[in-house]
């Protein structure tokens, strides 16, 4: 059962990404011009997506992949181009609508099924790979690790996710973020130190058969995020 804090935050994120920020996300994830700060975020996000895709096998034919919190679907489409059968899910029906309209019709051997809902829904079935790019960064560390543990039960090969690393630079950025008017503010990001993530993953009994194999931090202007790879032993 998801915790109250997970459910509460999930509700805030659904409203935020489906209404408050849907237009901003549509623009950020397109080729449309953006301001200087957002351009650094776009560049950082492009690099993070490349990193996560690099960590997946080049040939994904026959593999089932979950893009957990897919937003407008860029990673899902790239994985499908490599042959994966992708399930791409997001809380926001608006972003899912955009993702569907942006996805190319021709994906070769691959496919993408776009769904709106919760990434933790067991009805999604089993996957070879799960990727959660920046979709768990707004949840408390305990909820992140529980979510990963839940996903791990349905994953055969690798689980890739990102967290917001707690660094002094990020603390400054967050305090700058607090100057923005409340109504346009995102639900807070929950930074966590790398050491705390390792500790919590190691303490999670149902992750005993999983091994953390690599990590990479991407910092580009106002974008800071750290990817982690877990492999089933
Ligand atoms: C920062 S955006 C990243 C989107 C996408 N992964 C990307 O990198 O472009 C986070 C996304 O995660 C989604 N999200 C957050 N919690 C979720 C959950 N429990 N289930 C499904 N989607 C979720 C949000 O709706 C939002 O679209």
PDB file of C-alpha atoms and ligand atoms in Angstrom:
ATOM      1  CA  UNK A   1       0.000   0.000   0.000  1.00  0.00           C
ATOM      2  CA  UNK A   2       1.418   3.427  -0.934  1.00  0.00           C
ATOM      3  CA  UNK A   3       1.969   5.732   2.057  1.00  0.00           C
ATOM      4  CA  UNK A   4      -0.169   8.813   2.780  1.00  0.00           C
ATOM      5  CA  UNK A   5       2.767  11.068   1.887  1.00  0.00           C
ATOM      6  CA  UNK A   6       3.109   9.323  -1.510  1.00  0.00           C
ATOM      7  CA  UNK A   7      -0.629   9.659  -2.229  1.00  0.00           C
ATOM      8  CA  UNK A   8      -0.712  13.279  -1.131  1.00  0.00           C
ATOM      9  CA  UNK A   9       2.271  14.234  -3.274  1.00  0.00           C
ATOM     10  CA  UNK A  10       0.918  12.227  -6.220  1.00  0.00           C
ATOM     11  CA  UNK A  11      -2.292  14.304  -6.076  1.00  0.00           C
ATOM     12  CA  UNK A  12      -0.324  17.588  -6.057  1.00  0.00           C
ATOM     13  CA  UNK A  13       1.829  16.434  -8.966  1.00  0.00           C
ATOM     14  CA  UNK A  14      -1.179  15.343 -11.018  1.00  0.00           C
ATOM     15  CA  UNK A  15      -2.688  18.830 -10.680  1.00  0.00           C
ATOM     16  CA  UNK A  16       0.616  20.588 -11.255  1.00  0.00           C
ATOM     17  CA  UNK A  17       1.695  18.685 -14.381  1.00  0.00           C
ATOM     18  CA  UNK A  18      -1.809  18.391 -15.824  1.00  0.00           C
ATOM     19  CA  UNK A  19      -2.841  22.050 -15.361  1.00  0.00           C
ATOM     20  CA  UNK A  20      -0.412  24.564 -13.825  1.00  0.00           C
ATOM     21  CA  UNK A  21       2.677  23.498 -15.749  1.00  0.00           C
ATOM     22  CA  UNK A  22       1.283  21.663 -18.787  1.00  0.00           C
ATOM     23  CA  UNK A  23       1.996  24.551 -21.203  1.00  0.00           C
ATOM     24  CA  UNK A  24       5.470  25.163 -19.764  1.00  0.00           C
ATOM     25  CA  UNK A  25       6.250  21.425 -20.096  1.00  0.00           C
ATOM     26  CA  UNK A  26       4.925  21.361 -23.621  1.00  0.00           C
ATOM     27  CA  UNK A  27       7.312  24.195 -24.529  1.00  0.00           C
ATOM     28  CA  UNK A  28      10.308  22.956 -22.561  1.00  0.00           C
ATOM     29  CA  UNK A  29      10.052  19.542 -24.212  1.00  0.00           C
ATOM     30  CA  UNK A  30       9.695  20.970 -27.734  1.00  0.00           C
ATOM     31  CA  UNK A  31      12.151  22.808 -30.005  1.00  0.00           C
ATOM     32  CA  UNK A  32      10.446  26.159 -29.348  1.00  0.00           C
ATOM     33  CA  UNK A  33      12.754  28.929 -28.096  1.00  0.00           C
ATOM     34  CA  UNK A  34      12.982  29.282 -24.310  1.00  0.00           C
ATOM     35  CA  UNK A  35      14.733  31.762 -22.014  1.00  0.00           C
ATOM     36  CA  UNK A  36      18.335  31.378 -20.878  1.00  0.00           C
ATOM     37  CA  UNK A  37      17.596  29.554 -17.618  1.00  0.00           C
ATOM     38  CA  UNK A  38      15.151  27.124 -19.218  1.00  0.00           C
ATOM     39  CA  UNK A  39      17.658  26.481 -22.017  1.00  0.00           C
ATOM     40  CA  UNK A  40      20.123  25.175 -19.400  1.00  0.00           C
ATOM     41  CA  UNK A  41      17.386  22.929 -18.026  1.00  0.00           C
ATOM     42  CA  UNK A  42      16.537  21.660 -21.507  1.00  0.00           C
ATOM     43  CA  UNK A  43      20.211  20.911 -22.212  1.00  0.00           C
ATOM     44  CA  UNK A  44      20.590  19.085 -18.884  1.00  0.00           C
ATOM     45  CA  UNK A  45      17.441  17.053 -19.477  1.00  0.00           C
ATOM     46  CA  UNK A  46      18.622  16.112 -23.001  1.00  0.00           C
ATOM     47  CA  UNK A  47      21.894  14.913 -21.503  1.00  0.00           C
ATOM     48  CA  UNK A  48      20.104  12.933 -18.798  1.00  0.00           C
ATOM     49  CA  UNK A  49      17.866  11.255 -21.371  1.00  0.00           C
ATOM     50  CA  UNK A  50      20.934  10.346 -23.474  1.00  0.00           C
ATOM     51  CA  UNK A  51      22.661   8.929 -20.382  1.00  0.00           C
ATOM     52  CA  UNK A  52      19.714   6.735 -19.430  1.00  0.00           C
ATOM     53  CA  UNK A  53      19.272   5.541 -23.027  1.00  0.00           C
ATOM     54  CA  UNK A  54      23.014   4.753 -23.167  1.00  0.00           C
ATOM     55  CA  UNK A  55      22.602   2.531 -20.104  1.00  0.00           C
ATOM     56  CA  UNK A  56      19.962   0.451 -21.888  1.00  0.00           C
ATOM     57  CA  UNK A  57      20.977  -2.194 -24.430  1.00  0.00           C
ATOM     58  CA  UNK A  58      21.338  -0.782 -27.956  1.00  0.00           C
ATOM     59  CA  UNK A  59      19.025  -3.495 -29.257  1.00  0.00           C
ATOM     60  CA  UNK A  60      15.755  -3.576 -27.347  1.00  0.00           C
ATOM     61  CA  UNK A  61      13.841  -5.859 -29.696  1.00  0.00           C
ATOM     62  CA  UNK A  62      11.623  -8.235 -27.745  1.00  0.00           C
ATOM     63  CA  UNK A  63      12.072  -6.270 -24.512  1.00  0.00           C
ATOM     64  CA  UNK A  64       9.196  -4.733 -22.538  1.00  0.00           C
ATOM     65  CA  UNK A  65      10.059  -1.354 -21.027  1.00  0.00           C
ATOM     66  CA  UNK A  66       8.169   0.938 -18.655  1.00  0.00           C
ATOM     67  CA  UNK A  67       8.735   4.690 -19.023  1.00  0.00           C
ATOM     68  CA  UNK A  68       7.500   5.565 -15.536  1.00  0.00           C
ATOM     69  CA  UNK A  69       6.292   9.185 -15.458  1.00  0.00           C
ATOM     70  CA  UNK A  70       6.910   9.659 -19.175  1.00  0.00           C
ATOM     71  CA  UNK A  71       5.796  13.303 -19.513  1.00  0.00           C
ATOM     72  CA  UNK A  72       5.619  14.142 -23.219  1.00  0.00           C
ATOM     73  CA  UNK A  73       7.223  10.826 -24.183  1.00  0.00           C
ATOM     74  CA  UNK A  74      10.664  11.558 -25.695  1.00  0.00           C
ATOM     75  CA  UNK A  75      12.461   8.701 -23.923  1.00  0.00           C
ATOM     76  CA  UNK A  76       9.632   6.251 -24.677  1.00  0.00           C
ATOM     77  CA  UNK A  77       9.857   7.031 -28.395  1.00  0.00           C
ATOM     78  CA  UNK A  78      13.650   6.562 -28.473  1.00  0.00           C
ATOM     79  CA  UNK A  79      13.361   3.198 -26.679  1.00  0.00           C
ATOM     80  CA  UNK A  80      10.673   2.089 -29.134  1.00  0.00           C
ATOM     81  CA  UNK A  81      12.911   3.114 -32.059  1.00  0.00           C
ATOM     82  CA  UNK A  82      15.390   0.560 -30.723  1.00  0.00           C
ATOM     83  CA  UNK A  83      12.703  -2.088 -30.843  1.00  0.00           C
ATOM     84  CA  UNK A  84      11.237  -2.038 -27.319  1.00  0.00           C
ATOM     85  CA  UNK A  85       7.571  -2.587 -26.571  1.00  0.00           C
ATOM     86  CA  UNK A  86       7.120   0.434 -24.347  1.00  0.00           C
ATOM     87  CA  UNK A  87       4.419   1.216 -21.831  1.00  0.00           C
ATOM     88  CA  UNK A  88       4.653   4.955 -21.131  1.00  0.00           C
ATOM     89  CA  UNK A  89       2.573   6.155 -18.212  1.00  0.00           C
ATOM     90  CA  UNK A  90       2.042   9.544 -16.627  1.00  0.00           C
ATOM     91  CA  UNK A  91      -0.324  11.037 -14.066  1.00  0.00           C
ATOM     92  CA  UNK A  92      -1.212  13.854 -16.471  1.00  0.00           C
ATOM     93  CA  UNK A  93      -3.752  13.060 -19.216  1.00  0.00           C
ATOM     94  CA  UNK A  94      -2.787  16.392 -20.852  1.00  0.00           C
ATOM     95  CA  UNK A  95       0.884  15.385 -21.170  1.00  0.00           C
ATOM     96  CA  UNK A  96      -0.159  11.916 -22.369  1.00  0.00           C
ATOM     97  CA  UNK A  97      -2.308  13.564 -25.065  1.00  0.00           C
ATOM     98  CA  UNK A  98       0.710  15.620 -26.145  1.00  0.00           C
ATOM     99  CA  UNK A  99       2.954  12.547 -26.092  1.00  0.00           C
ATOM    100  CA  UNK A 100       0.508  10.660 -28.330  1.00  0.00           C
ATOM    101  CA  UNK A 101       0.281  13.529 -30.785  1.00  0.00           C
ATOM    102  CA  UNK A 102       4.091  13.880 -30.941  1.00  0.00           C
ATOM    103  CA  UNK A 103       4.945  10.194 -31.328  1.00  0.00           C
ATOM    104  CA  UNK A 104       5.915   9.214 -34.882  1.00  0.00           C
ATOM    105  CA  UNK A 105       3.625   6.669 -36.532  1.00  0.00           C
ATOM    106  CA  UNK A 106       6.518   4.515 -37.700  1.00  0.00           C
ATOM    107  CA  UNK A 107       8.591   2.931 -34.932  1.00  0.00           C
ATOM    108  CA  UNK A 108       9.956  -0.110 -36.737  1.00  0.00           C
ATOM    109  CA  UNK A 109       9.901  -3.204 -34.530  1.00  0.00           C
ATOM    110  CA  UNK A 110       8.986  -1.181 -31.452  1.00  0.00           C
ATOM    111  CA  UNK A 111       5.777   0.296 -30.135  1.00  0.00           C
ATOM    112  CA  UNK A 112       4.573   2.680 -27.437  1.00  0.00           C
ATOM    113  CA  UNK A 113       1.373   2.420 -25.472  1.00  0.00           C
ATOM    114  CA  UNK A 114       0.687   5.750 -23.752  1.00  0.00           C
ATOM    115  CA  UNK A 115      -1.445   5.561 -20.607  1.00  0.00           C
ATOM    116  CA  UNK A 116      -2.457   8.016 -17.937  1.00  0.00           C
ATOM    117  CA  UNK A 117      -2.266   6.693 -14.388  1.00  0.00           C
ATOM    118  CA  UNK A 118       0.127   5.716 -11.606  1.00  0.00           C
ATOM    119  CA  UNK A 119       3.445   4.112 -12.499  1.00  0.00           C
ATOM    120  CA  UNK A 120       3.058   1.774  -9.497  1.00  0.00           C
ATOM    121  CA  UNK A 121      -0.142   0.174 -10.817  1.00  0.00           C
ATOM    122  CA  UNK A 122       0.534  -3.605 -10.750  1.00  0.00           C
ATOM    123  CA  UNK A 123      -1.952  -4.067 -13.609  1.00  0.00           C
ATOM    124  CA  UNK A 124       0.782  -2.761 -15.948  1.00  0.00           C
ATOM    125  CA  UNK A 125       2.394  -6.183 -15.685  1.00  0.00           C
ATOM    126  CA  UNK A 126       6.040  -7.194 -15.834  1.00  0.00           C
ATOM    127  CA  UNK A 127       8.922  -5.437 -17.572  1.00  0.00           C
ATOM    128  CA  UNK A 128      12.510  -6.129 -18.604  1.00  0.00           C
ATOM    129  CA  UNK A 129      13.518  -2.512 -18.000  1.00  0.00           C
ATOM    130  CA  UNK A 130      12.009   0.368 -16.038  1.00  0.00           C
ATOM    131  CA  UNK A 131      13.153   3.975 -16.445  1.00  0.00           C
ATOM    132  CA  UNK A 132      11.928   6.769 -14.169  1.00  0.00           C
ATOM    133  CA  UNK A 133      13.559   9.984 -15.373  1.00  0.00           C
ATOM    134  CA  UNK A 134      12.939  12.813 -12.902  1.00  0.00           C
ATOM    135  CA  UNK A 135       9.514  11.422 -12.011  1.00  0.00           C
ATOM    136  CA  UNK A 136      10.383  10.493  -8.405  1.00  0.00           C
ATOM    137  CA  UNK A 137      12.270  13.684  -7.507  1.00  0.00           C
ATOM    138  CA  UNK A 138       9.237  15.244  -5.810  1.00  0.00           C
ATOM    139  CA  UNK A 139       8.672  12.327  -3.415  1.00  0.00           C
ATOM    140  CA  UNK A 140      10.280  11.836  -0.005  1.00  0.00           C
ATOM    141  CA  UNK A 141      13.329   9.560   0.008  1.00  0.00           C
ATOM    142  CA  UNK A 142      11.431   6.814   1.866  1.00  0.00           C
ATOM    143  CA  UNK A 143       8.650   6.912  -0.731  1.00  0.00           C
ATOM    144  CA  UNK A 144      11.189   6.874  -3.583  1.00  0.00           C
ATOM    145  CA  UNK A 145      12.815   3.709  -2.253  1.00  0.00           C
ATOM    146  CA  UNK A 146       9.407   2.067  -1.625  1.00  0.00           C
ATOM    147  CA  UNK A 147       8.392   2.944  -5.193  1.00  0.00           C
ATOM    148  CA  UNK A 148      11.631   1.440  -6.529  1.00  0.00           C
ATOM    149  CA  UNK A 149      11.087  -1.680  -4.416  1.00  0.00           C
ATOM    150  CA  UNK A 150       7.536  -2.010  -5.798  1.00  0.00           C
ATOM    151  CA  UNK A 151       8.736  -1.602  -9.382  1.00  0.00           C
ATOM    152  CA  UNK A 152      11.614  -4.039  -8.793  1.00  0.00           C
ATOM    153  CA  UNK A 153       9.152  -6.832  -8.019  1.00  0.00           C
ATOM    154  CA  UNK A 154       7.871  -6.562 -11.586  1.00  0.00           C
ATOM    155  CA  UNK A 155      11.195  -5.957 -13.344  1.00  0.00           C
ATOM    156  CA  UNK A 156      13.501  -8.648 -14.734  1.00  0.00           C
ATOM    157  CA  UNK A 157      16.683  -6.843 -15.788  1.00  0.00           C
ATOM    158  CA  UNK A 158      17.398  -3.188 -15.014  1.00  0.00           C
ATOM    159  CA  UNK A 159      15.809  -0.332 -13.158  1.00  0.00           C
ATOM    160  CA  UNK A 160      17.011   3.200 -13.891  1.00  0.00           C
ATOM    161  CA  UNK A 161      15.846   6.209 -11.911  1.00  0.00           C
ATOM    162  CA  UNK A 162      16.981   9.685 -10.976  1.00  0.00           C
ATOM    163  CA  UNK A 163      16.992  11.564  -7.701  1.00  0.00           C
ATOM    164  CA  UNK A 164      17.697  15.204  -6.854  1.00  0.00           C
ATOM    165  CA  UNK A 165      21.100  15.171  -5.122  1.00  0.00           C
ATOM    166  CA  UNK A 166      21.294  17.403  -2.071  1.00  0.00           C
ATOM    167  CA  UNK A 167      24.188  19.761  -2.804  1.00  0.00           C
ATOM    168  CA  UNK A 168      24.938  23.314  -1.578  1.00  0.00           C
ATOM    169  CA  UNK A 169      24.313  24.704  -5.124  1.00  0.00           C
ATOM    170  CA  UNK A 170      20.927  23.044  -5.255  1.00  0.00           C
ATOM    171  CA  UNK A 171      19.988  24.481  -1.860  1.00  0.00           C
ATOM    172  CA  UNK A 172      20.616  27.983  -3.259  1.00  0.00           C
ATOM    173  CA  UNK A 173      18.531  27.259  -6.355  1.00  0.00           C
ATOM    174  CA  UNK A 174      15.675  26.024  -4.220  1.00  0.00           C
ATOM    175  CA  UNK A 175      15.701  29.150  -2.129  1.00  0.00           C
ATOM    176  CA  UNK A 176      15.621  31.200  -5.360  1.00  0.00           C
ATOM    177  CA  UNK A 177      12.670  29.058  -6.462  1.00  0.00           C
ATOM    178  CA  UNK A 178      10.792  30.132  -3.357  1.00  0.00           C
ATOM    179  CA  UNK A 179      10.705  33.727  -4.641  1.00  0.00           C
ATOM    180  CA  UNK A 180       8.365  32.732  -7.450  1.00  0.00           C
ATOM    181  CA  UNK A 181       4.653  33.384  -6.856  1.00  0.00           C
ATOM    182  CA  UNK A 182       3.013  30.491  -5.021  1.00  0.00           C
ATOM    183  CA  UNK A 183       0.477  29.689  -7.740  1.00  0.00           C
ATOM    184  CA  UNK A 184       3.132  29.023 -10.404  1.00  0.00           C
ATOM    185  CA  UNK A 185       5.423  27.118  -8.063  1.00  0.00           C
ATOM    186  CA  UNK A 186       6.057  23.419  -8.544  1.00  0.00           C
ATOM    187  CA  UNK A 187       5.526  20.991  -5.677  1.00  0.00           C
ATOM    188  CA  UNK A 188       8.884  21.016  -3.901  1.00  0.00           C
ATOM    189  CA  UNK A 189      11.681  18.824  -5.126  1.00  0.00           C
ATOM    190  CA  UNK A 190      12.906  16.551  -2.305  1.00  0.00           C
ATOM    191  CA  UNK A 191      16.705  16.604  -2.447  1.00  0.00           C
ATOM    192  CA  UNK A 192      18.497  13.676  -0.859  1.00  0.00           C
ATOM    193  CA  UNK A 193      22.197  13.007  -0.410  1.00  0.00           C
ATOM    194  CA  UNK A 194      23.741  10.214  -2.423  1.00  0.00           C
ATOM    195  CA  UNK A 195      24.808   8.534   0.829  1.00  0.00           C
ATOM    196  CA  UNK A 196      21.229   8.538   2.111  1.00  0.00           C
ATOM    197  CA  UNK A 197      19.934   6.946  -1.095  1.00  0.00           C
ATOM    198  CA  UNK A 198      22.570   4.179  -0.916  1.00  0.00           C
ATOM    199  CA  UNK A 199      21.755   3.598   2.756  1.00  0.00           C
ATOM    200  CA  UNK A 200      18.023   3.370   2.150  1.00  0.00           C
ATOM    201  CA  UNK A 201      18.413   1.078  -0.873  1.00  0.00           C
ATOM    202  CA  UNK A 202      20.713  -1.215   1.108  1.00  0.00           C
ATOM    203  CA  UNK A 203      18.223  -1.319   3.996  1.00  0.00           C
ATOM    204  CA  UNK A 204      15.265  -2.290   1.791  1.00  0.00           C
ATOM    205  CA  UNK A 205      14.840  -6.076   2.207  1.00  0.00           C
ATOM    206  CA  UNK A 206      13.023  -6.618  -1.083  1.00  0.00           C
ATOM    207  CA  UNK A 207      15.960  -5.077  -2.971  1.00  0.00           C
ATOM    208  CA  UNK A 208      18.367  -7.715  -1.587  1.00  0.00           C
ATOM    209  CA  UNK A 209      18.629  -9.359  -4.997  1.00  0.00           C
ATOM    210  CA  UNK A 210      19.410  -6.066  -6.754  1.00  0.00           C
ATOM    211  CA  UNK A 211      22.811  -4.459  -7.229  1.00  0.00           C
ATOM    212  CA  UNK A 212      23.483  -0.739  -7.746  1.00  0.00           C
ATOM    213  CA  UNK A 213      25.933  -0.683 -10.633  1.00  0.00           C
ATOM    214  CA  UNK A 214      26.476   2.893 -11.753  1.00  0.00           C
ATOM    215  CA  UNK A 215      25.536   6.470 -11.075  1.00  0.00           C
ATOM    216  CA  UNK A 216      26.025   9.735 -12.949  1.00  0.00           C
ATOM    217  CA  UNK A 217      25.226  13.283 -11.906  1.00  0.00           C
ATOM    218  CA  UNK A 218      24.207  15.776 -14.576  1.00  0.00           C
ATOM    219  CA  UNK A 219      24.468  19.473 -13.739  1.00  0.00           C
ATOM    220  CA  UNK A 220      23.518  22.103 -16.303  1.00  0.00           C
ATOM    221  CA  UNK A 221      22.613  25.546 -14.961  1.00  0.00           C
ATOM    222  CA  UNK A 222      19.366  25.147 -13.030  1.00  0.00           C
ATOM    223  CA  UNK A 223      19.141  21.435 -13.778  1.00  0.00           C
ATOM    224  CA  UNK A 224      20.823  19.027 -11.367  1.00  0.00           C
ATOM    225  CA  UNK A 225      19.834  15.386 -11.280  1.00  0.00           C
ATOM    226  CA  UNK A 226      21.557  12.100 -10.580  1.00  0.00           C
ATOM    227  CA  UNK A 227      20.874   8.820 -12.343  1.00  0.00           C
ATOM    228  CA  UNK A 228      21.256   5.428 -10.714  1.00  0.00           C
ATOM    229  CA  UNK A 229      21.211   1.978 -12.283  1.00  0.00           C
ATOM    230  CA  UNK A 230      20.038  -1.110 -10.417  1.00  0.00           C
ATOM    231  CA  UNK A 231      20.530  -4.566 -11.930  1.00  0.00           C
ATOM    232  CA  UNK A 232      18.766  -7.772 -10.964  1.00  0.00           C
ATOM    233  CA  UNK A 233      21.355 -10.333  -9.828  1.00  0.00           C
TER     234      UNK A 233
HETATM  235  C1  LIG B   1       9.745  16.227 -14.142  1.00  0.00           C
HETATM  236  S1  LIG B   1       8.559  15.410 -15.137  1.00  0.00           S
HETATM  237  C2  LIG B   1       9.573  14.332 -16.117  1.00  0.00           C
HETATM  238  C3  LIG B   1       8.844  13.735 -17.283  1.00  0.00           C
HETATM  239  C4  LIG B   1       9.668  12.793 -18.175  1.00  0.00           C
HETATM  240  N1  LIG B   1      10.163  11.636 -17.469  1.00  0.00           N
HETATM  241  C5  LIG B   1      10.821  13.543 -18.773  1.00  0.00           C
HETATM  242  O1  LIG B   1      11.939  13.400 -18.282  1.00  0.00           O
HETATM  243  O2  LIG B   1      10.581  14.334 -19.688  1.00  0.00           O
HETATM  244  C6  LIG B   1       7.869  14.292 -13.934  1.00  0.00           C
HETATM  245  C7  LIG B   1       6.655  13.535 -14.473  1.00  0.00           C
HETATM  246  O3  LIG B   1       6.393  12.443 -13.590  1.00  0.00           O
HETATM  247  C8  LIG B   1       4.997  12.263 -13.537  1.00  0.00           C
HETATM  248  N2  LIG B   1       4.688  11.495 -12.310  1.00  0.00           N
HETATM  249  C9  LIG B   1       4.961  11.831 -11.028  1.00  0.00           C
HETATM  250  N3  LIG B   1       4.530  10.866 -10.193  1.00  0.00           N
HETATM  251  C10 LIG B   1       3.993   9.899 -10.969  1.00  0.00           C
HETATM  252  C11 LIG B   1       3.367   8.649 -10.688  1.00  0.00           C
HETATM  253  N4  LIG B   1       3.227   8.220  -9.427  1.00  0.00           N
HETATM  254  N5  LIG B   1       2.921   7.910 -11.719  1.00  0.00           N
HETATM  255  C12 LIG B   1       3.041   8.358 -13.005  1.00  0.00           C
HETATM  256  N6  LIG B   1       3.615   9.535 -13.333  1.00  0.00           N
HETATM  257  C13 LIG B   1       4.090  10.299 -12.332  1.00  0.00           C
HETATM  258  C14 LIG B   1       4.452  13.684 -13.549  1.00  0.00           C
HETATM  259  O4  LIG B   1       3.095  13.734 -13.921  1.00  0.00           O
HETATM  260  C15 LIG B   1       5.381  14.366 -14.541  1.00  0.00           C
HETATM  261  O5  LIG B   1       4.884  14.357 -15.850  1.00  0.00           O
END
